[in-house]
């Protein structure tokens, strides 16, 4: 009979699976300990009654040795899946049933603990369900029960009902233990998988948070370290580097980043902050129609970051001769558009990068703001940001 293979686990061994195995090993040891105690208590009486005392004592001693090995190995390793006692334990259960018929008087074959074979067989079949495959364990227990009824029915016993009940108890206990162990292992595996999924999700969120934090800063550092960066760009980059350094210190200190006070949380103020340090770009502003619209703190910060990211992309990739920043409102919604006449890209074959996709589109979507990105090769890129107009009360 082949033991059921242990499920694959990560290193170190998965916590819930390990606890479940230790619990199963502890219960198995306790169950065998109770049966072993009953066998030892009845052993002296069995030797006196036996037709062959030496054979009875040897068989009982073998069961004691195997049971002690089972208990010791299970407690030391915290598992019943592996052990030198597996095969001897099953073999002794099959041998003990006919041996009791041959070694004891017929009056003691059924219903006494001098004939410990039925109780031992029940325990062996139940514990085998902890390390055999469930189907194999149930088939084995059913066969062992049939083996018991075959031998006890051949003996001159007063109660055939007791023999039948003992025989039925063997597969009955095996089924219960197999179901319980299968459920515990499946439950622990699901708990460990949920834990692994949570860890993976947390790592992904941390990675995304890190990327959101360093994306624009890395663009600034790359340009500052590039000897080919035009001299006229450097003052703006240094200004942005100071701002990014301040933002990173805030991030590392776990403090909320603050926009200007409430009276300055307007689209105009937001664009002024976002455009700071981009004097090297050929910017043209047309923001008067929407500059007065007030934004909530969260929307102000998210939109400012998104516009900054768009301008970093323009600086790095567009090779634009003109960059137009437009703001407008119809009273219900506000709109900010950043358009360049640069090289553009093919949206059908070239996916959006982390900046446009995550730092712009996804970050704004989290605040109920849409960002539409349109581009084609040789015709530049346009990013349109649209959000709802809210009153001062709404934003509080």
Short mmCIF file of C-alpha atoms in Angstrom, two decimals:
data_model
loop_
_atom_site.label_atom_id
_atom_site.label_comp_id
_atom_site.label_asym_id
_atom_site.label_seq_id
_atom_site.Cartn_x
_atom_site.Cartn_y
_atom_site.Cartn_z
CA UNK A 1 0.00 0.00 0.00
CA UNK A 2 1.35 3.41 -1.00
CA UNK A 3 1.10 6.35 1.43
CA UNK A 4 -0.70 9.40 0.10
CA UNK A 5 1.85 11.95 -1.15
CA UNK A 6 2.25 15.07 0.94
CA UNK A 7 1.06 18.25 -0.77
CA UNK A 8 3.72 20.59 -2.12
CA UNK A 9 4.64 23.27 0.39
CA UNK A 10 6.78 26.33 0.28
CA UNK A 11 9.97 26.73 2.30
CA UNK A 12 9.71 27.18 5.17
CA UNK A 13 6.82 24.69 5.47
CA UNK A 14 3.45 26.31 5.29
CA UNK A 15 2.11 27.22 8.71
CA UNK A 16 -1.46 25.92 8.61
CA UNK A 17 -0.50 22.62 6.96
CA UNK A 18 2.19 22.07 9.58
CA UNK A 19 -0.24 22.75 12.42
CA UNK A 20 -2.83 20.41 10.94
CA UNK A 21 -0.26 17.61 10.61
CA UNK A 22 0.89 18.11 14.19
CA UNK A 23 -2.71 17.96 15.38
CA UNK A 24 -3.35 14.75 13.44
CA UNK A 25 -0.12 13.22 14.82
CA UNK A 26 -1.09 14.16 18.38
CA UNK A 27 -4.57 12.65 18.06
CA UNK A 28 -3.18 9.48 16.43
CA UNK A 29 -0.66 9.09 19.26
CA UNK A 30 -3.37 9.54 21.90
CA UNK A 31 -5.68 7.02 20.20
CA UNK A 32 -2.93 4.40 20.00
CA UNK A 33 -1.86 5.18 23.55
CA UNK A 34 -5.33 4.34 24.88
CA UNK A 35 -5.45 1.03 22.96
CA UNK A 36 -1.89 0.16 24.00
CA UNK A 37 -2.76 0.73 27.66
CA UNK A 38 -5.75 -1.64 27.38
CA UNK A 39 -3.59 -4.30 25.71
CA UNK A 40 -0.85 -4.04 28.35
CA UNK A 41 -3.36 -4.23 31.24
CA UNK A 42 -4.88 -7.43 29.78
CA UNK A 43 -1.60 -9.02 28.67
CA UNK A 44 -0.86 -10.95 31.89
CA UNK A 45 -4.35 -12.47 31.94
CA UNK A 46 -4.06 -13.37 28.27
CA UNK A 47 -0.76 -15.16 28.83
CA UNK A 48 -2.32 -17.24 31.62
CA UNK A 49 -5.33 -18.18 29.45
CA UNK A 50 -3.41 -18.83 26.24
CA UNK A 51 -2.79 -22.30 24.87
CA UNK A 52 0.65 -21.07 23.82
CA UNK A 53 1.78 -18.42 26.33
CA UNK A 54 5.09 -17.75 24.59
CA UNK A 55 3.47 -17.06 21.22
CA UNK A 56 0.83 -14.85 22.84
CA UNK A 57 3.50 -12.87 24.73
CA UNK A 58 5.64 -12.49 21.59
CA UNK A 59 2.71 -11.22 19.52
CA UNK A 60 1.70 -8.79 22.27
CA UNK A 61 5.30 -7.61 22.61
CA UNK A 62 5.51 -6.95 18.86
CA UNK A 63 2.36 -4.82 19.03
CA UNK A 64 3.79 -2.88 21.97
CA UNK A 65 7.07 -2.20 20.13
CA UNK A 66 5.32 -1.04 16.96
CA UNK A 67 2.89 1.12 18.95
CA UNK A 68 5.70 2.78 20.90
CA UNK A 69 7.46 3.46 17.57
CA UNK A 70 4.26 4.99 16.19
CA UNK A 71 3.75 7.25 19.20
CA UNK A 72 7.40 8.29 19.40
CA UNK A 73 7.79 9.00 15.68
CA UNK A 74 4.50 10.91 15.48
CA UNK A 75 5.30 13.11 18.48
CA UNK A 76 8.91 13.78 17.45
CA UNK A 77 8.26 14.58 13.80
CA UNK A 78 4.76 16.00 14.14
CA UNK A 79 3.46 13.81 11.30
CA UNK A 80 2.02 10.36 10.67
CA UNK A 81 2.84 10.40 6.96
CA UNK A 82 6.18 8.67 7.27
CA UNK A 83 7.45 5.97 9.62
CA UNK A 84 8.91 2.47 9.78
CA UNK A 85 5.83 1.37 11.73
CA UNK A 86 3.39 1.63 8.80
CA UNK A 87 3.76 -1.83 7.28
CA UNK A 88 4.37 -3.76 10.55
CA UNK A 89 1.30 -2.10 12.09
CA UNK A 90 -1.01 -3.27 9.33
CA UNK A 91 0.62 -6.69 9.14
CA UNK A 92 0.19 -7.27 12.89
CA UNK A 93 -3.52 -6.36 12.68
CA UNK A 94 -4.07 -9.02 10.03
CA UNK A 95 -2.00 -11.62 11.92
CA UNK A 96 -3.51 -10.92 15.34
CA UNK A 97 -7.10 -11.73 14.29
CA UNK A 98 -6.53 -15.43 13.46
CA UNK A 99 -3.86 -15.68 16.18
CA UNK A 100 -6.40 -14.86 18.91
CA UNK A 101 -8.62 -17.67 17.64
CA UNK A 102 -5.73 -20.11 17.83
CA UNK A 103 -4.12 -18.93 21.08
CA UNK A 104 -7.16 -18.32 23.33
CA UNK A 105 -10.13 -20.37 24.45
CA UNK A 106 -13.24 -19.83 22.32
CA UNK A 107 -15.03 -18.18 25.24
CA UNK A 108 -12.44 -15.36 25.24
CA UNK A 109 -12.10 -14.76 21.48
CA UNK A 110 -14.92 -12.19 21.34
CA UNK A 111 -15.85 -9.56 23.91
CA UNK A 112 -12.70 -9.63 26.07
CA UNK A 113 -9.51 -7.58 26.10
CA UNK A 114 -7.43 -10.75 26.46
CA UNK A 115 -8.40 -11.04 22.80
CA UNK A 116 -7.23 -7.54 21.95
CA UNK A 117 -7.14 -8.14 18.17
CA UNK A 118 -10.57 -6.53 17.34
CA UNK A 119 -9.79 -3.33 19.29
CA UNK A 120 -6.30 -3.19 17.81
CA UNK A 121 -7.64 -3.76 14.28
CA UNK A 122 -10.15 -0.92 14.67
CA UNK A 123 -7.36 1.42 15.78
CA UNK A 124 -4.98 0.30 13.02
CA UNK A 125 -7.61 0.84 10.31
CA UNK A 126 -8.50 4.28 11.72
CA UNK A 127 -4.89 5.45 11.91
CA UNK A 128 -4.10 4.04 8.47
CA UNK A 129 -6.66 6.53 7.14
CA UNK A 130 -4.30 9.33 8.27
CA UNK A 131 -1.45 8.25 5.97
CA UNK A 132 -3.09 6.19 3.22
CA UNK A 133 -5.14 7.66 0.43
CA UNK A 134 -8.77 7.84 1.65
CA UNK A 135 -10.10 5.34 -0.88
CA UNK A 136 -7.27 2.88 -0.18
CA UNK A 137 -7.78 3.27 3.58
CA UNK A 138 -11.51 2.49 3.33
CA UNK A 139 -10.95 -0.54 1.08
CA UNK A 140 -8.28 -1.85 3.47
CA UNK A 141 -10.55 -1.34 6.50
CA UNK A 142 -13.46 -3.10 4.78
CA UNK A 143 -11.23 -6.08 3.95
CA UNK A 144 -9.91 -6.18 7.52
CA UNK A 145 -13.47 -6.15 8.85
CA UNK A 146 -14.38 -9.03 6.56
CA UNK A 147 -11.26 -10.88 7.74
CA UNK A 148 -12.39 -10.42 11.37
CA UNK A 149 -15.94 -11.67 10.81
CA UNK A 150 -14.63 -14.65 8.83
CA UNK A 151 -12.42 -15.83 11.71
CA UNK A 152 -14.73 -15.01 14.61
CA UNK A 153 -17.72 -16.65 12.90
CA UNK A 154 -15.68 -19.83 12.60
CA UNK A 155 -15.07 -19.83 16.36
CA UNK A 156 -17.55 -21.10 18.90
CA UNK A 157 -18.69 -17.71 20.24
CA UNK A 158 -21.82 -16.93 22.15
CA UNK A 159 -22.55 -13.53 20.53
CA UNK A 160 -22.29 -13.28 16.75
CA UNK A 161 -23.79 -9.79 17.04
CA UNK A 162 -20.67 -8.61 18.89
CA UNK A 163 -18.48 -10.08 16.16
CA UNK A 164 -20.53 -8.34 13.48
CA UNK A 165 -20.43 -5.02 15.31
CA UNK A 166 -16.66 -5.27 15.71
CA UNK A 167 -16.29 -6.05 12.01
CA UNK A 168 -18.49 -3.11 10.99
CA UNK A 169 -16.71 -0.74 13.37
CA UNK A 170 -13.40 -1.22 11.55
CA UNK A 171 -14.46 0.39 8.21
CA UNK A 172 -16.80 2.77 10.08
CA UNK A 173 -13.96 4.34 12.06
CA UNK A 174 -11.73 4.38 9.00
CA UNK A 175 -14.32 6.32 7.00
CA UNK A 176 -14.82 8.88 9.79
CA UNK A 177 -11.08 9.43 10.26
CA UNK A 178 -10.45 9.59 6.50
CA UNK A 179 -13.13 12.25 6.07
CA UNK A 180 -11.91 14.26 9.07
CA UNK A 181 -8.25 14.15 8.00
CA UNK A 182 -9.11 15.00 4.40
CA UNK A 183 -11.16 17.99 5.58
CA UNK A 184 -8.44 19.24 7.95
CA UNK A 185 -5.74 18.99 5.29
CA UNK A 186 -7.89 20.65 2.64
CA UNK A 187 -8.83 23.42 5.07
CA UNK A 188 -5.21 24.03 6.07
CA UNK A 189 -4.09 24.02 2.43
CA UNK A 190 -6.79 26.58 1.58
CA UNK A 191 -5.72 28.73 4.55
CA UNK A 192 -2.09 28.63 3.43
CA UNK A 193 -3.06 29.43 -0.15
CA UNK A 194 -5.10 32.40 1.06
CA UNK A 195 -2.13 33.55 3.09
CA UNK A 196 0.18 33.20 0.07
CA UNK A 197 -2.31 35.11 -2.09
CA UNK A 198 -2.52 37.87 0.51
CA UNK A 199 1.27 38.11 0.67
CA UNK A 200 1.51 38.24 -3.12
CA UNK A 201 -1.17 40.92 -3.29
CA UNK A 202 0.59 42.94 -0.60
CA UNK A 203 3.89 42.66 -2.43
CA UNK A 204 2.23 43.76 -5.67
CA UNK A 205 0.66 46.75 -3.94
CA UNK A 206 3.97 47.67 -2.35
CA UNK A 207 5.72 47.38 -5.71
CA UNK A 208 3.10 49.57 -7.35
CA UNK A 209 3.36 52.08 -4.51
CA UNK A 210 7.13 52.12 -4.93
CA UNK A 211 6.81 52.57 -8.69
CA UNK A 212 4.33 55.40 -8.20
CA UNK A 213 6.73 57.03 -5.78
CA UNK A 214 9.95 56.81 -7.81
CA UNK A 215 8.74 56.95 -11.42
CA UNK A 216 8.94 60.72 -11.88
CA UNK A 217 11.97 61.02 -9.61
CA UNK A 218 13.87 58.47 -11.71
CA UNK A 219 13.13 60.47 -14.86
CA UNK A 220 14.55 63.60 -13.25
CA UNK A 221 17.67 61.80 -12.01
CA UNK A 222 18.26 60.22 -15.41
CA UNK A 223 18.19 63.62 -17.12
CA UNK A 224 20.35 65.22 -14.43
CA UNK A 225 22.97 62.50 -14.85
CA UNK A 226 22.92 62.63 -18.65
CA UNK A 227 25.80 64.76 -19.93
CA UNK A 228 23.81 65.45 -23.10
CA UNK A 229 20.96 67.14 -21.25
CA UNK A 230 20.86 70.76 -22.48
CA UNK A 231 22.09 73.34 -20.01
CA UNK A 232 18.88 75.32 -20.22
CA UNK A 233 16.97 72.30 -18.91
CA UNK A 234 19.10 71.86 -15.79
CA UNK A 235 17.63 74.70 -13.64
CA UNK A 236 14.13 73.33 -14.03
CA UNK A 237 15.34 69.80 -13.32
CA UNK A 238 17.09 70.90 -10.15
CA UNK A 239 13.91 72.64 -9.00
CA UNK A 240 11.93 69.47 -9.65
CA UNK A 241 14.61 67.37 -7.94
CA UNK A 242 14.19 69.46 -4.78
CA UNK A 243 10.42 68.99 -4.93
CA UNK A 244 10.78 65.22 -5.48
CA UNK A 245 13.26 64.94 -2.62
CA UNK A 246 10.76 66.69 -0.35
CA UNK A 247 8.00 64.37 -1.53
CA UNK A 248 10.12 61.25 -0.97
CA UNK A 249 11.00 62.36 2.55
CA UNK A 250 7.32 62.82 3.20
CA UNK A 251 6.63 59.34 1.82
CA UNK A 252 9.33 57.72 3.94
CA UNK A 253 8.02 59.53 6.98
CA UNK A 254 4.50 58.21 6.34
CA UNK A 255 3.05 61.72 6.38
CA UNK A 256 0.27 62.90 4.13
CA UNK A 257 1.35 65.14 1.32
CA UNK A 258 -0.42 68.53 1.40
CA UNK A 259 -1.48 70.82 -1.36
CA UNK A 260 -1.87 74.56 -0.75
CA UNK A 261 -4.56 75.76 1.65
CA UNK A 262 -8.21 75.52 0.76
CA UNK A 263 -8.39 78.88 -0.94
CA UNK A 264 -5.71 77.80 -3.42
CA UNK A 265 -7.09 74.37 -4.33
CA UNK A 266 -8.04 75.43 -7.82
CA UNK A 267 -7.19 74.10 -11.24
CA UNK A 268 -5.05 77.19 -11.82
CA UNK A 269 -3.00 76.59 -8.65
CA UNK A 270 -2.76 72.91 -9.46
CA UNK A 271 -1.38 73.60 -12.94
CA UNK A 272 1.08 76.13 -11.57
CA UNK A 273 2.45 73.48 -9.22
CA UNK A 274 2.47 70.79 -11.92
CA UNK A 275 4.25 72.97 -14.50
CA UNK A 276 6.98 74.03 -12.09
CA UNK A 277 10.38 73.06 -13.46
CA UNK A 278 9.27 72.45 -17.03
CA UNK A 279 10.49 75.76 -18.40
CA UNK A 280 12.56 73.82 -20.94
CA UNK A 281 9.37 72.65 -22.67
CA UNK A 282 7.70 74.81 -25.34
CA UNK A 283 4.63 75.34 -23.22
CA UNK A 284 1.56 77.32 -24.27
CA UNK A 285 -1.09 77.88 -21.64
CA UNK A 286 -4.79 78.39 -22.22
CA UNK A 287 -6.21 77.83 -18.77
CA UNK A 288 -8.26 80.93 -17.99
CA UNK A 289 -11.64 79.33 -18.68
CA UNK A 290 -11.13 76.65 -16.05
CA UNK A 291 -8.50 78.00 -13.68
CA UNK A 292 -11.07 79.11 -11.05
CA UNK A 293 -12.62 75.64 -10.55
CA UNK A 294 -11.99 74.38 -7.01
CA UNK A 295 -10.83 70.83 -6.37
CA UNK A 296 -10.87 68.65 -3.29
CA UNK A 297 -7.56 67.93 -1.57
CA UNK A 298 -7.32 64.39 -2.95
CA UNK A 299 -8.32 65.36 -6.49
CA UNK A 300 -5.91 68.32 -6.43
CA UNK A 301 -2.99 66.07 -5.53
CA UNK A 302 -3.92 63.26 -7.94
CA UNK A 303 -4.43 65.62 -10.87
CA UNK A 304 -1.25 67.54 -10.13
CA UNK A 305 0.72 64.29 -10.10
CA UNK A 306 -0.90 63.10 -13.31
CA UNK A 307 -0.14 66.33 -15.21
CA UNK A 308 3.45 66.22 -13.94
CA UNK A 309 3.83 62.65 -15.18
CA UNK A 310 2.43 63.59 -18.60
CA UNK A 311 4.96 66.43 -18.89
CA UNK A 312 7.81 64.13 -17.87
CA UNK A 313 6.73 61.78 -20.68
CA UNK A 314 6.66 64.68 -23.12
CA UNK A 315 10.15 65.74 -22.10
CA UNK A 316 11.58 62.22 -22.37
CA UNK A 317 9.81 60.83 -25.42
CA UNK A 318 7.88 63.36 -27.50
CA UNK A 319 10.55 65.61 -29.05
CA UNK A 320 7.76 68.19 -29.27
CA UNK A 321 7.98 71.71 -30.69
CA UNK A 322 4.80 72.81 -28.96
CA UNK A 323 3.00 71.66 -25.80
CA UNK A 324 -0.44 73.12 -25.14
CA UNK A 325 -2.01 72.99 -21.67
CA UNK A 326 -5.72 73.84 -21.76
CA UNK A 327 -8.29 74.07 -18.96
CA UNK A 328 -12.03 74.58 -19.31
CA UNK A 329 -15.35 73.95 -17.56
CA UNK A 330 -19.01 73.81 -18.51
CA UNK A 331 -20.19 74.26 -14.91
CA UNK A 332 -20.83 70.57 -14.42
CA UNK A 333 -17.46 69.10 -15.33
CA UNK A 334 -13.95 70.47 -15.67
CA UNK A 335 -11.35 69.49 -18.22
CA UNK A 336 -7.56 69.70 -18.45
CA UNK A 337 -5.89 68.80 -21.74
CA UNK A 338 -2.15 68.40 -22.35
CA UNK A 339 -1.35 68.12 -26.08
CA UNK A 340 2.00 67.97 -27.86
CA UNK A 341 3.00 67.89 -31.53
CA UNK A 342 5.73 65.31 -30.96
CA UNK A 343 6.48 61.94 -32.53
CA UNK A 344 3.48 60.18 -30.95
CA UNK A 345 3.09 56.40 -30.93
CA UNK A 346 0.88 53.65 -32.33
CA UNK A 347 -1.71 52.83 -29.66
CA UNK A 348 -2.70 49.68 -31.50
CA UNK A 349 0.71 48.02 -31.23
CA UNK A 350 2.43 49.88 -28.41
CA UNK A 351 0.89 49.52 -24.94
CA UNK A 352 0.89 52.41 -22.51
CA UNK A 353 3.83 52.59 -20.15
CA UNK A 354 3.63 52.61 -16.38
CA UNK A 355 3.46 56.41 -16.22
CA UNK A 356 0.48 56.96 -18.51
CA UNK A 357 -1.33 53.76 -17.60
CA UNK A 358 -0.85 53.62 -13.83
CA UNK A 359 0.22 57.07 -12.65
CA UNK A 360 -2.25 58.87 -14.86
CA UNK A 361 -5.21 56.74 -15.88
CA UNK A 362 -5.50 54.37 -12.91
CA UNK A 363 -4.55 56.93 -10.28
CA UNK A 364 -7.20 59.36 -11.53
CA UNK A 365 -9.84 56.66 -11.94
CA UNK A 366 -9.52 55.98 -8.21
CA UNK A 367 -10.88 59.50 -7.62
CA UNK A 368 -13.69 59.33 -10.18
CA UNK A 369 -11.72 61.21 -12.83
CA UNK A 370 -11.33 59.96 -16.39
CA UNK A 371 -8.18 60.27 -18.49
CA UNK A 372 -8.36 59.71 -22.24
CA UNK A 373 -5.06 59.24 -24.07
CA UNK A 374 -4.94 59.65 -27.84
CA UNK A 375 -1.84 59.37 -30.00
CA UNK A 376 -0.67 58.36 -33.45
CA UNK A 377 2.78 58.23 -35.05
CA UNK A 378 3.95 61.64 -36.20
CA UNK A 379 0.85 63.43 -34.92
CA UNK A 380 1.67 63.88 -31.26
CA UNK A 381 -0.15 62.85 -28.12
CA UNK A 382 -3.11 64.33 -26.28
CA UNK A 383 -4.16 63.53 -22.70
CA UNK A 384 -7.63 64.73 -21.68
CA UNK A 385 -8.50 64.71 -17.97
CA UNK A 386 -12.15 65.20 -17.02
CA UNK A 387 -13.70 65.41 -13.56
CA UNK A 388 -16.92 66.63 -11.91
CA UNK A 389 -17.24 70.15 -10.53
CA UNK A 390 -17.89 70.05 -6.78
CA UNK A 391 -18.92 72.81 -4.41
CA UNK A 392 -16.87 73.78 -1.39
CA UNK A 393 -19.32 71.87 0.81
CA UNK A 394 -18.90 68.77 -1.32
CA UNK A 395 -15.15 68.88 -0.96
CA UNK A 396 -15.16 69.23 2.82
#
